[in-house]
Coordinates of C-alpha atoms in Angstrom, one line a residue:
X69 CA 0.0 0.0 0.0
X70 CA 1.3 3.4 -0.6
X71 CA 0.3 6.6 0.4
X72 CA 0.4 9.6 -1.6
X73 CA 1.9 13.1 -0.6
X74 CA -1.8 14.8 -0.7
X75 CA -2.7 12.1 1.7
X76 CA 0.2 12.9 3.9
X77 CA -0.4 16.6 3.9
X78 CA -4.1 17.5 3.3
X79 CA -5.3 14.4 4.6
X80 CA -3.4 15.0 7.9
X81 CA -3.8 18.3 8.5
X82 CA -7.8 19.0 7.8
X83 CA -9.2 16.8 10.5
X84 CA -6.8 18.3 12.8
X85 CA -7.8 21.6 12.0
X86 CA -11.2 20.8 12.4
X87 CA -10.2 19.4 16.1
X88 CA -8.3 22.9 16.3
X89 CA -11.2 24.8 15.7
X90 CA -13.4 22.8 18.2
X91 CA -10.7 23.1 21.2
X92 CA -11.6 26.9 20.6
X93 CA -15.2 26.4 20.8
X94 CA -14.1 24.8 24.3
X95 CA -12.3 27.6 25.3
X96 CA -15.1 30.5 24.2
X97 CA -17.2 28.3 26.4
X98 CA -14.4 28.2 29.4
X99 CA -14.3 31.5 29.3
X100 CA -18.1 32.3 29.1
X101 CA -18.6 30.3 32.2
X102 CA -15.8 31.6 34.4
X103 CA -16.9 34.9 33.5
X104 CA -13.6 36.3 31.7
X105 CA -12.6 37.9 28.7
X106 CA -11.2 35.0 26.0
X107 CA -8.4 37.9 24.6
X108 CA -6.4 37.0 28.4
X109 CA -6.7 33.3 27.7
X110 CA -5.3 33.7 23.7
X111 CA -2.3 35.4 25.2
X112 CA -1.3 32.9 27.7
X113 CA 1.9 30.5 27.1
X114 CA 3.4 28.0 28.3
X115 CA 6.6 29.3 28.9
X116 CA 7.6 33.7 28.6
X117 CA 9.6 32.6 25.3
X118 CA 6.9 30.5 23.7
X119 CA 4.5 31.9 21.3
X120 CA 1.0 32.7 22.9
X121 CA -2.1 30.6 21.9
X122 CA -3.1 33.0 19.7
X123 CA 0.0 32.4 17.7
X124 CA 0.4 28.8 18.2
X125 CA -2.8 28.2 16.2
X126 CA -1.7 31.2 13.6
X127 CA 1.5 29.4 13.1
X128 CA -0.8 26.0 12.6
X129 CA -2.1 27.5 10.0
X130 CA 0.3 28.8 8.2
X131 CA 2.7 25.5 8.4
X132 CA -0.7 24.3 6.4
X133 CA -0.9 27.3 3.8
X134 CA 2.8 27.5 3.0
X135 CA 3.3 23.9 2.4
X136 CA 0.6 23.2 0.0
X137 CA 1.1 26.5 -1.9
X138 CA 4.8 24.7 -2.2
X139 CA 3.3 21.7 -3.5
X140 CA 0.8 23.0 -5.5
X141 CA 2.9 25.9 -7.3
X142 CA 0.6 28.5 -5.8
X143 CA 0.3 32.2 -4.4
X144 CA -0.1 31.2 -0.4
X145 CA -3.5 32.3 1.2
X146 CA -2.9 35.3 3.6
X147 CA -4.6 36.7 6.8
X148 CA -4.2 40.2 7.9
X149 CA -1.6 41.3 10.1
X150 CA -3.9 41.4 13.4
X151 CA -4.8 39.9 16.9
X152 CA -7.4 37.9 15.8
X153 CA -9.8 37.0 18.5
X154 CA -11.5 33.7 19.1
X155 CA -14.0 34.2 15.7
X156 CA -11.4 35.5 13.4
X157 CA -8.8 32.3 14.5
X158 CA -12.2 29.8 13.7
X159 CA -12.5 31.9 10.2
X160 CA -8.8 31.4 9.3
X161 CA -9.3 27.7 10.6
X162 CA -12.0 27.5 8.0
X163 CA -10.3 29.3 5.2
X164 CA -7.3 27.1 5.9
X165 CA -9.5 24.3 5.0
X166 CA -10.7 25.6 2.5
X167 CA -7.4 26.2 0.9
X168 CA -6.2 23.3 1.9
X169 CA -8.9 21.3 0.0
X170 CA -9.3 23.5 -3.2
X171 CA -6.1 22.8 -4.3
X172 CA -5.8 19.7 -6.9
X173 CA -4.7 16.5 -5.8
X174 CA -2.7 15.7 -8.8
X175 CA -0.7 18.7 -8.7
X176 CA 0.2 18.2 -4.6
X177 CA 0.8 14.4 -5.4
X178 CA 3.2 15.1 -8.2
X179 CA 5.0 17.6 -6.1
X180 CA 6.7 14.7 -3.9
X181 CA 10.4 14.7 -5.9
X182 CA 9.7 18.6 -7.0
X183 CA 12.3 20.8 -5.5
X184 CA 10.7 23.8 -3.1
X185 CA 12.2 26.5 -0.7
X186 CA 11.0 26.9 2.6
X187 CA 11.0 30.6 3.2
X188 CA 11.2 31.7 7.0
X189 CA 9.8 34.8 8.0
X190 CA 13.2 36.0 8.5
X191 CA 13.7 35.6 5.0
X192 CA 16.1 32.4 5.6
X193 CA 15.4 29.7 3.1
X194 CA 15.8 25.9 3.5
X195 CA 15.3 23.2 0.4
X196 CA 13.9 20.6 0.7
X197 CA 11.8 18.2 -1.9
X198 CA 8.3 17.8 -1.4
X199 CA 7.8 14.8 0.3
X200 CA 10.4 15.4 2.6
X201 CA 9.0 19.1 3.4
X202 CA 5.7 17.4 4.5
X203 CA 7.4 14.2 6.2
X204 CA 10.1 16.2 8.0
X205 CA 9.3 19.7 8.3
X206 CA 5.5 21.2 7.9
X207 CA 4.0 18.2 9.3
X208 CA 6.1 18.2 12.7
X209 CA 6.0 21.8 12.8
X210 CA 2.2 21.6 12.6
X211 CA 1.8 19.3 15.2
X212 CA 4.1 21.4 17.5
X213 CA 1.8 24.1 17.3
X214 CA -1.6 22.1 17.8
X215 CA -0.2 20.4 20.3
X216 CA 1.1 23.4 22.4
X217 CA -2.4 25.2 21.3
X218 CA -3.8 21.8 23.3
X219 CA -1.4 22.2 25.9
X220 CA -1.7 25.7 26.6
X221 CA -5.7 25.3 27.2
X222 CA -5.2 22.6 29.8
X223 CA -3.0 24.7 31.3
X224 CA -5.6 27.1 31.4
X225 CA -8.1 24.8 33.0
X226 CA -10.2 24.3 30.0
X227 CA -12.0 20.8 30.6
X228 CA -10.2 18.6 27.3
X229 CA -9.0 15.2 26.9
X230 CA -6.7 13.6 24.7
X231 CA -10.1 12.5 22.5
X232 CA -10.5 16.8 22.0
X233 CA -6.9 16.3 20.1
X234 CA -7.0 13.1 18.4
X235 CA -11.1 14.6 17.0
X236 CA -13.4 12.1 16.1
X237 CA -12.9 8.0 15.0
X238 CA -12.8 8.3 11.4
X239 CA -13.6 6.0 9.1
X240 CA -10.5 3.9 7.4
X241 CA -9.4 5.1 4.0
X242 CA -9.9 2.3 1.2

């Protein structure tokens, strides 16, 4: 059985964007019920030199857009430079998906031996191919984020379980 690199990217990263978007539905309601305002609990960290919530699930995101745009030969998507609030990180969640899942699957699929540069917001570049952009870099680095986002809401007190990560049972792929 093989996998293909639109499996391994898209694939992966929609249904945990989806479980993204729901751990903030848990926080709005956290917040709602303890009777404080959400904007304290999207700039809390886990450590003073970690990024805040707020930017763990913006950096989610764009490990997401940059790496299929890279696949797919495209113009990434791009949100404004703001603090986004609870709403505004759902409706990036959503366009990210959207993104994500408009692009074609023959292109991203034929991208896995493609050379692409990684471009750092620093302006630093790293190559990679492809496949090993998504099994190496973009993948890992998305998962960092989601899983600090995670981390950072238990922190917090928000009432999760590892079953709010992992999202749903889903079906096997055939």
């Amino acid at each position: 059985m093989t996998i293909s690199l639109h499996e391994a990217s898209v694939g992966v990263y929609v249904p945990y964007l989806r479980n993204l978007s729901a751990l903030l539905d848990h926080a709005e309601a956290h917040c709602r019920a303890r009777k404080f305002d959400p904007d304290v609990l999207l700039g809390m960290r886990l450590a003073p030199n970690m990024y805040s919530l707020r930017q763990q699930i913006g950096e989610a995101n764009r490990h997401v857009v940059l790496s299929c745009a890279l696949l797919a030969g495209c113009v990434p998507l791009a949100f404004a430079e703001a603090e986004p609030d609870i709403a505004e990180l759902r409706a990036r969640i959503a366009a990210t998906i959207d993104f994500a899942q408009g692009l074609p699957r023959e292109v991203i699929d034929a991208a896995a031996d493609r050379d692409v540069v990684f471009t750092f917001r620093s302006g630093a570049t790293r190559p990679f191919t492809g496949k090993s952009l998504i099994l190496t870099f973009s993948v890992p680095q998305f998962f960092f984020h989601v899983a600090t986002a995670y981390d950072i809401l238990r922190h917090a007190g928000v009432d999760l379980a590892k079953k709010d990560f992992l999202g749903p049972p889903r079906p096997p792929q055939g």
